[in-house]
XYZ file of C-alpha atoms in Angstrom:
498
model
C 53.096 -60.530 76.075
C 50.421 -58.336 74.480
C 51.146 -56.635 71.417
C 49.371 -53.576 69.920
C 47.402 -54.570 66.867
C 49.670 -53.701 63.861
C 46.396 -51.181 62.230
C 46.641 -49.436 65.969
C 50.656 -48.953 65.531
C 49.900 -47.478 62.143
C 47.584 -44.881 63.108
C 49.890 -44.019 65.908
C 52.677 -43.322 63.678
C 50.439 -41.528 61.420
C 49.349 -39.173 64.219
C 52.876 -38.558 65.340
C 54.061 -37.840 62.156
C 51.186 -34.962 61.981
C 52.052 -33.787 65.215
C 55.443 -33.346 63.966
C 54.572 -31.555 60.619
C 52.217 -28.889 62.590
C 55.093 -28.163 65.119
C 57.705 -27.544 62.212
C 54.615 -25.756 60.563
C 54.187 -23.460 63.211
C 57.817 -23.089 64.460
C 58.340 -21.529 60.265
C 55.361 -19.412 60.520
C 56.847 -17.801 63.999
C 60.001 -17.065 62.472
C 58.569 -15.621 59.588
C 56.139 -13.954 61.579
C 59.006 -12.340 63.859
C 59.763 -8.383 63.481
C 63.451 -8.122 62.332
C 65.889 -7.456 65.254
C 67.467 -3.925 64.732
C 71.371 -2.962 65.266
C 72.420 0.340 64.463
C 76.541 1.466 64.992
C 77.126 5.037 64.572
C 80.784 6.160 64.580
C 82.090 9.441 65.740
C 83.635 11.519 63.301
C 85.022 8.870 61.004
C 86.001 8.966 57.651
C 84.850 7.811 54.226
C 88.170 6.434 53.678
C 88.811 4.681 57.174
C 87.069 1.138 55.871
C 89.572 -1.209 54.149
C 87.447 -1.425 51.621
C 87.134 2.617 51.131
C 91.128 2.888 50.521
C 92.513 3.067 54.462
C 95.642 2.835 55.278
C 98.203 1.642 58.311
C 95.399 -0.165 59.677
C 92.432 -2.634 58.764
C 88.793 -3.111 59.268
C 88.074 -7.167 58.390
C 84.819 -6.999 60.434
C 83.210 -4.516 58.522
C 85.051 -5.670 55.348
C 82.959 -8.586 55.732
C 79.462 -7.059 56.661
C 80.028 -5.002 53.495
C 80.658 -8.672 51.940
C 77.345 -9.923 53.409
C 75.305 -6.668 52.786
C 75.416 -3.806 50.563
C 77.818 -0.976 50.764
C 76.237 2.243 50.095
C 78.606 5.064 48.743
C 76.656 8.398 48.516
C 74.989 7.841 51.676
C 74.976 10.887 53.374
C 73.980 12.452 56.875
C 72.007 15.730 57.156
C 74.363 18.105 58.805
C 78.001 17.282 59.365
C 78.138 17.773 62.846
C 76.772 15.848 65.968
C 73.797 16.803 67.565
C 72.363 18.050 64.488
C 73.261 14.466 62.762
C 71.676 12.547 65.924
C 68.265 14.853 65.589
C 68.554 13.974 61.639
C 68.700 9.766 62.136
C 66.449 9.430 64.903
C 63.608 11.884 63.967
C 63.098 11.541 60.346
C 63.987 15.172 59.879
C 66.235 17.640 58.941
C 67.529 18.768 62.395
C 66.677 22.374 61.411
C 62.828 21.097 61.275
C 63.366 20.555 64.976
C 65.813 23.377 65.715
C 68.833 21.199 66.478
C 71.610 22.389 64.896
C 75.446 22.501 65.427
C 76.482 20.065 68.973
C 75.028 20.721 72.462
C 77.654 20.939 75.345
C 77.551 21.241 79.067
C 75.914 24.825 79.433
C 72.859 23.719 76.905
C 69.707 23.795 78.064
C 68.076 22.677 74.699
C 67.597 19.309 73.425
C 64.671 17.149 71.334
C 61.330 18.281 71.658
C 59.513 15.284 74.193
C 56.993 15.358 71.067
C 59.347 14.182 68.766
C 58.254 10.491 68.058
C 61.927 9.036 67.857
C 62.816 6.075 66.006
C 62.963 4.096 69.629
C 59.827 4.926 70.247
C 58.565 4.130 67.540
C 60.396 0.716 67.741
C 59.239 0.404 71.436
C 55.667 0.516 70.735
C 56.049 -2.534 68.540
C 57.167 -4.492 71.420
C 60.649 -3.827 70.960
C 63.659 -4.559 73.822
C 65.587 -0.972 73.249
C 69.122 0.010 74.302
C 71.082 2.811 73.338
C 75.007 2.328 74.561
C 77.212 5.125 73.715
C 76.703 9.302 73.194
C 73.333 10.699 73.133
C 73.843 14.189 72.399
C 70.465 15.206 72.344
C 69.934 16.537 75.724
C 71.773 16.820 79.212
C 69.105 17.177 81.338
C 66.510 14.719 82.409
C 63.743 16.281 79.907
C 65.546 14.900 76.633
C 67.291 11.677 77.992
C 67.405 8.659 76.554
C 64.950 6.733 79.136
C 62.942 9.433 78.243
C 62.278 8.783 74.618
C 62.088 5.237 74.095
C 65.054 3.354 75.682
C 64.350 0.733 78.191
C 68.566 0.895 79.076
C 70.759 3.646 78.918
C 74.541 3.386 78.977
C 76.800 6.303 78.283
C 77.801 10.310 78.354
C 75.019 12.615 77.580
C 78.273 15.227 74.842
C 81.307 14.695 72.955
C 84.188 13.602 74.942
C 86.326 16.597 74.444
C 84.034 18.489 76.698
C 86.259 17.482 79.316
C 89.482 17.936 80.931
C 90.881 16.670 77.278
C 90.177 19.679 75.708
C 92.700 20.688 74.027
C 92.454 24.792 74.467
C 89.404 25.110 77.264
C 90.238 21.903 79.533
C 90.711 24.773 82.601
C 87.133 25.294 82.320
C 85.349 22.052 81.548
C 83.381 20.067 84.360
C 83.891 16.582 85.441
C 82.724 14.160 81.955
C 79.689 12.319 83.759
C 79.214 8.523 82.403
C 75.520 7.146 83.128
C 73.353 3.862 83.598
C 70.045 4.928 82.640
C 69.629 8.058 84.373
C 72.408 7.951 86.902
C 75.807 9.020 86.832
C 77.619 6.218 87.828
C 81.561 7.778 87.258
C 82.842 10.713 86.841
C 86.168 10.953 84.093
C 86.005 7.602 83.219
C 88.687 5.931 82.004
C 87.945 7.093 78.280
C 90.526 3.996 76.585
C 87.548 1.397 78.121
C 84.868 2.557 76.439
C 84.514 0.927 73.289
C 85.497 -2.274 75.224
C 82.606 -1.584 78.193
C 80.465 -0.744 75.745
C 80.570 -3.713 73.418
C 80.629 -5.867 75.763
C 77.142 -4.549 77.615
C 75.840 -4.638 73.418
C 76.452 -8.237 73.755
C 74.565 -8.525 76.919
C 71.617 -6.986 75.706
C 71.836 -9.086 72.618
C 72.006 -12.471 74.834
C 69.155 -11.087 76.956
C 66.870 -10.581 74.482
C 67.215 -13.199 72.270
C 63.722 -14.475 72.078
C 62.189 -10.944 71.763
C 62.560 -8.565 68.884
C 65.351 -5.600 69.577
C 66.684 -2.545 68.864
C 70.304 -2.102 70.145
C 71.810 1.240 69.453
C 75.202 1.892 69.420
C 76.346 5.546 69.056
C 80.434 4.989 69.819
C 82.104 7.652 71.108
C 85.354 7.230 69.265
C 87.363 8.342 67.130
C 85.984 11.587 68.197
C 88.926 13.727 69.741
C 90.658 13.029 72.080
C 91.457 9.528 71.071
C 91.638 6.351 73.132
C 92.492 2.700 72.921
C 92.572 -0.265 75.558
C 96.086 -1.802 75.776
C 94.709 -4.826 74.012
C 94.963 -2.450 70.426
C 97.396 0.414 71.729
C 100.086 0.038 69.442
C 99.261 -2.237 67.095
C 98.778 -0.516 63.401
C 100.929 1.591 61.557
C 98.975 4.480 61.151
C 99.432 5.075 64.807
C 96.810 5.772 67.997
C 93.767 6.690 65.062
C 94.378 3.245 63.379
C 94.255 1.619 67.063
C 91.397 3.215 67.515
C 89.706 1.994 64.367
C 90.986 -1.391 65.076
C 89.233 -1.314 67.552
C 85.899 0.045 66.730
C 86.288 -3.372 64.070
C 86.812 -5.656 66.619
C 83.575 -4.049 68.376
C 81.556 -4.386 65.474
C 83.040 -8.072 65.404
C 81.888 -8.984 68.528
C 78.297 -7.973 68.160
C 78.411 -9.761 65.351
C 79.696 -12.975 66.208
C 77.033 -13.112 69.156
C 74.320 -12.617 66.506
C 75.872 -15.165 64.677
C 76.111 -17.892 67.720
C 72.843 -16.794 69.015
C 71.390 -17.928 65.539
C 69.800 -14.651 65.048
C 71.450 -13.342 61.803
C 69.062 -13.836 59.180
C 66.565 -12.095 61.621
C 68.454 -8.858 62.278
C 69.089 -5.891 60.260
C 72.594 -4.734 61.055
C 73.586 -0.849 60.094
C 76.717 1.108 60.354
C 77.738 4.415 59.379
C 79.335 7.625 60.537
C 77.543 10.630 62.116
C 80.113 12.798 60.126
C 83.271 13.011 58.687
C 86.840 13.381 59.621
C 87.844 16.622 61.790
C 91.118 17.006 59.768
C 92.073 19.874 61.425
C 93.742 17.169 64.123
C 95.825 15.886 61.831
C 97.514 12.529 62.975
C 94.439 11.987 65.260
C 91.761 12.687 62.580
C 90.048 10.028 60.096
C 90.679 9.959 56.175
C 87.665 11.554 54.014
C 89.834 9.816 51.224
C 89.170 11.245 47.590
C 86.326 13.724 49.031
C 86.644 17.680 50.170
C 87.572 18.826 53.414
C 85.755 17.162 56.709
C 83.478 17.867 59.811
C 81.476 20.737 59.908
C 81.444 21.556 56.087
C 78.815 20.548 53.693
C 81.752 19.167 51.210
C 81.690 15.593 50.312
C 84.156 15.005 53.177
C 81.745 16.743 55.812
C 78.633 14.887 54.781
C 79.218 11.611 52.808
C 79.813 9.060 55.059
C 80.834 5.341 55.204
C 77.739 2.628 55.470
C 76.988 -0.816 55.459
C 73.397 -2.568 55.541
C 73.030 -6.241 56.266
C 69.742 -8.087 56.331
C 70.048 -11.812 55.056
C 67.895 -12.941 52.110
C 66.345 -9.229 52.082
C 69.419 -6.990 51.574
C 71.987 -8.157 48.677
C 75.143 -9.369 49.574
C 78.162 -8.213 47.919
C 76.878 -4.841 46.411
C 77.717 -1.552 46.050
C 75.011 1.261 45.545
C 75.629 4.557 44.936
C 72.221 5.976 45.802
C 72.383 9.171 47.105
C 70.135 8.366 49.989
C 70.303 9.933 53.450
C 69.853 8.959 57.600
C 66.637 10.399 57.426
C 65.606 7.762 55.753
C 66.130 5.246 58.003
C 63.129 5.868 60.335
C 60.186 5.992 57.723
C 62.027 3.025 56.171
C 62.696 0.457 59.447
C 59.198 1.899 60.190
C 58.119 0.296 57.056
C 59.628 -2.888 57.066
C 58.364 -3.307 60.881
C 55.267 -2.107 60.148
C 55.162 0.617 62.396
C 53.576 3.730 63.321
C 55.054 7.112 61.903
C 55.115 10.513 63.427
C 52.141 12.619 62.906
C 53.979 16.112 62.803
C 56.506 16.033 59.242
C 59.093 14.372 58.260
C 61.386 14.967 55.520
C 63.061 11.040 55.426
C 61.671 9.331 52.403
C 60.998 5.090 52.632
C 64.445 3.746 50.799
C 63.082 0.258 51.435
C 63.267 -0.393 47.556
C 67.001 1.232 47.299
C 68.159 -1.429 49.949
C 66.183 -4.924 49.333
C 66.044 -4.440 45.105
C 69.143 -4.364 42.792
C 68.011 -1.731 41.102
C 66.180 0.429 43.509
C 66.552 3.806 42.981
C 66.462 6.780 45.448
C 63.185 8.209 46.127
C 64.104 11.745 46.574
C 64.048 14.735 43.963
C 66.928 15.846 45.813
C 68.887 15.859 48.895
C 69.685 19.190 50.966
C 72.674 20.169 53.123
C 72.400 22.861 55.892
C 75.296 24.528 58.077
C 73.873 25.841 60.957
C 70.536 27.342 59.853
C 72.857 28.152 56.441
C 71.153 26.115 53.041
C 74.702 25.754 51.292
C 74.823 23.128 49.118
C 71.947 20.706 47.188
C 72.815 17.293 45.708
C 70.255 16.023 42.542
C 71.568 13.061 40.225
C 75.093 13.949 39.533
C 75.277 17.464 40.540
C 76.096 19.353 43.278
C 75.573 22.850 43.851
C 77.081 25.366 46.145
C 75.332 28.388 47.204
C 77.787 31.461 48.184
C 78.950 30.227 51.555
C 81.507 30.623 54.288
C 83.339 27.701 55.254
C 86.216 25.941 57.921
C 89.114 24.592 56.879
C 92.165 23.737 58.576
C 93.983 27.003 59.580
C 97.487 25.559 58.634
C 99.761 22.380 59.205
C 97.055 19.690 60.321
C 97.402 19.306 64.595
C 99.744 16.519 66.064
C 99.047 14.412 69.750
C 95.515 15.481 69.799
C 96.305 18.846 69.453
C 94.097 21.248 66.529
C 96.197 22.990 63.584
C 98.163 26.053 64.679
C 97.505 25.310 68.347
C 98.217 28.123 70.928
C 98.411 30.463 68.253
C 94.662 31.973 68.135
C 92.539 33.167 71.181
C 89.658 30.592 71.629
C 86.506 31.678 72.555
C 84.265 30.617 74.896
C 82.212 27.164 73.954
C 79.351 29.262 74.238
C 80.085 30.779 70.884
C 79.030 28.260 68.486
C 78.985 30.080 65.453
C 81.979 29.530 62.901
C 84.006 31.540 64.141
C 84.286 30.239 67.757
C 84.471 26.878 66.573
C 87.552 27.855 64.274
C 89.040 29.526 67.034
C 88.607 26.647 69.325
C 89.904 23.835 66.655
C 92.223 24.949 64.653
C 90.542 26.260 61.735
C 90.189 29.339 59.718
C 87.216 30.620 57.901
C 87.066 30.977 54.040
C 84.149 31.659 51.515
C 82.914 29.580 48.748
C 81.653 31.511 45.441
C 78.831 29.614 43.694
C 79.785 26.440 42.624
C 78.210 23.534 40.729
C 80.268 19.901 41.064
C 79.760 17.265 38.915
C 80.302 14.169 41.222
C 80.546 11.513 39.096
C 84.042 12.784 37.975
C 84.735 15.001 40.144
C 84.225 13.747 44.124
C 86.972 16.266 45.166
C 84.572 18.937 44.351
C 87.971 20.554 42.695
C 86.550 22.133 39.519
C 83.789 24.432 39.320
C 81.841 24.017 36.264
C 78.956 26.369 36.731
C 79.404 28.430 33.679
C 79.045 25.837 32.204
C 75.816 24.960 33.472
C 74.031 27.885 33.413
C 70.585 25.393 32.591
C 71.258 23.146 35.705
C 72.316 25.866 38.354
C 69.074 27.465 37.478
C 67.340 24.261 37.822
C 68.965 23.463 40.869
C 68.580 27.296 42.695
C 65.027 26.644 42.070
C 65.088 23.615 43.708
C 65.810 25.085 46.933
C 62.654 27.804 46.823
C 60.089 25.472 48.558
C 62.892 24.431 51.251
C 64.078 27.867 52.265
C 60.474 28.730 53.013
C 59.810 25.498 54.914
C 62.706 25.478 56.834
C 64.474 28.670 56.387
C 67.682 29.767 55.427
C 69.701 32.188 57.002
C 72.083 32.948 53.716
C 69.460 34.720 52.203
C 67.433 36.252 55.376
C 64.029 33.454 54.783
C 62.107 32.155 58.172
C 60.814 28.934 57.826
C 57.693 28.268 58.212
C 57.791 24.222 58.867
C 60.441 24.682 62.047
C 59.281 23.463 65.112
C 60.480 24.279 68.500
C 63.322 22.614 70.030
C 62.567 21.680 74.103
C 63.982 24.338 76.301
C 64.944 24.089 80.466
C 64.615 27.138 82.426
């Protein structure tokens, strides 16, 4: 029997215990060297209050109870216009939507959408190497031009407007086509079965997510609930207290759960950055069917607290802090320059007006980059938020016309004439939903005592309304403001079909 010299053995060992140090070596360096997977849930119209954690009641929201346990909750995070399209344009361009001249929500008859030379966060995301998937509502176009596939998405899954423009409508349904549902850039139904949709689309998120494991992503999930009308599966019909809207946040949770968990078994959640929020607020003119802006002002399609502050929750492992709660006031603009950042990405060369927020998320004491934070209606500069304070320029608002709506249905339904959804200024939209129009005087807020934005304290003031109405001198003439008659000079064209 021959047997290996004992100084031969020892070297071999030696080597193999080398080998084995440069393969962990290198398998550390990959995973460091790996760009962060990217998952971004945007709700439809809901609430401040509808989290657990954020006061809701009749129904609960564990899942994102606990990625607000493992991440930071961010409570003055606000969008840029409190309605959808205009909200979309914000978050994935960098820019106020008036920049790129979408405001308000596209429907069936538009023949606007993004600009094709808008450089969108998927793109941007894509030309890092990214896997990209957007499951959901787009809202940004409904022809070809401005879809998805079109601006960065390698998969497509979803309706190109708000799920009301349908035979659901509650006052126009007589007049509304057939609600197309697409895979990539095919309609593949036509008035889908709206109470499987947060069910077909979680379950293609986790697809993607199992597909792409060993790749960097960016899965994008735009829900289309609880945007009226409201749906569940039979799985949560029925379950909560608070009736169908608390089903239907149940099971937006259990969504969110889901994608989740397969992060979680897929061993990928220390490498993804998770983020959820709301394009808007509550639409409370629908009542029984609408979300809770809980202690803020009024909802959806007002610049009030309850219009534009929205729930959110960032998660990132070892980067973000767990367990926190920062009241920032930071906006979805930011989120492109600052996931451009941390990927170390390419930003638009037109401007942006999102600021890098990079330090407000990963340090305990980050604060917000920005001087101040502006809030358009329409092409309407109404309100400015700096520190503390929030002011109110002379405005006309919505609010609910009279007893909120019940079974879907908008306050004071089949009392007013609704015009057509081609008149999209605020007074078709109150006609069409239940609302009346009122003015605002000039207001200043103090929202560190006051996030009701019940008690006018401008006379006050008189030093920081001044300071603040000068604030918005260099915005009006960038991006206009059609209060007080200024064209902006820093709007670019939306893209327009023939």
């Amino acid at each position: 029997m021959n047997v290996l010299p004992t100084v031969f053995l020892r070297r071999l060992v030696l080597l193999s215990l080398v080998g084995f140090h440069l393969a962990i070596s290198a398998g550390s360096a990959a995973a460091a060297d790996r760009l962060p997977n990217i998952v971004l849930i945007v709700a439809d119209d809901m609430g401040y209050g509808d989290m657990s954690s954020q006061g809701a009641k009749g129904f609960s929201t564990p899942n994102l109870d606990k990625l607000g346990e493992e991440g930071t909750r961010l409570t003055s995070f606000y969008v840029a216009q409190p309605v959808c399209t205009a909200s979309r344009a914000a978050f994935l361009s960098g820019c106020y939507p008036n920049r790129v001249s979408l405001q308000g929500a596209l429907n069936h008859t538009s023949k606007n959408g993004i600009h094709p030379d808008e450089y969108l966060l998927p793109e941007m995301l894509k030309d890092k190497g990214y896997a990209t998937a957007g499951l959901g509502k787009w809202h940004l176009g409904t022809v070809m031009e401005f879809w998805p596939t079109r601006n960065g998405f390698d998969e497509w899954f979803g309706t190109p407007y708000s799920n009301d423009n349908t035979k659901y409508h509650p006052v126009l349904a007589d007049e509304m086509p057939p609600f197309p549902l697409y895979e990539g850039e095919s309609v593949i139904e036509l008035d889908p079965d709206q109470s499987q949709f947060t069910k077909r689309i979680t379950d293609k998120a986790v697809s993607f997510i199992e597909r792409n494991q060993d790749r960097p992503f960016f899965l994008y999930v735009p829900h289309i609930m609880p945007h009226v009308p409201i749906f569940a599966s039979l799985q949560f019909r029925g379950k909560t207290e608070h009736g169908l809207y608390g089903d239907v946040l149940e099971e937006l949770d259990w969504s969110v759960g889901q994608i989740l968990a397969a992060i979680d078994r897929l061993k990928l959640t220390d490498d993804t950055i998770v983020i959820f929020f709301s394009d808007n607020g509550p639409w409370p003119s629908y009542g029984e069917h609408a979300g809770d802006a809980g202690p803020l002002r009024e909802g959806k399609l007002t610049t009030f607290e309850g219009g534009v502050r929205v729930p959110c929750i960032m998660r990132w492992p070892g980067h973000i802090p767990a367990g926190r709660v920062c009241d920032e006031p930071v906006m979805a603009i930011d989120l492109l320059p600052t996931l451009t950042k941390i990927v170390g990405g390419t930003l638009p060369t037109k401007k942006i007006d999102g600021l890098d927020i990079s330090d407000v998320l990963l340090k305990p004491d980050g604060q917000t980059p920005h001087e101040a934070l502006f809030f358009y209606a329409g092409t309407e500069l109404q309100a400015i938020r700096q520190g503390k304070w929030k002011l109110h320029f002379a405005h006309p608002y919505i609010t609910v016309a009279g007893e909120p709506g019940k079974g879907g249905k908008p306050s004071n339904w089949g009392q007013n004439k609704a015009q057509s959804i081609t008149q999209s200024g605020i007074e078709g939209i109150a006609s069409r939903h239940g609302g009346r129009v009122e003015q605002l005087e000039l207001s200043l807020f103090d929202l560190s005592v006051d996030p009701g934005e019940t008690t006018n304290v401008a006379a006050q003031h008189p030093d920081i309304v001044a300071r603040m109405k000068k604030l918005a001198g260099p915005i009006r003439k960038d991006l206009g403001d059609s209060l007080t008659g200024v064209k902006g000079s820093g709007v670019r064209e939306a893209g327009w079909v023939k």
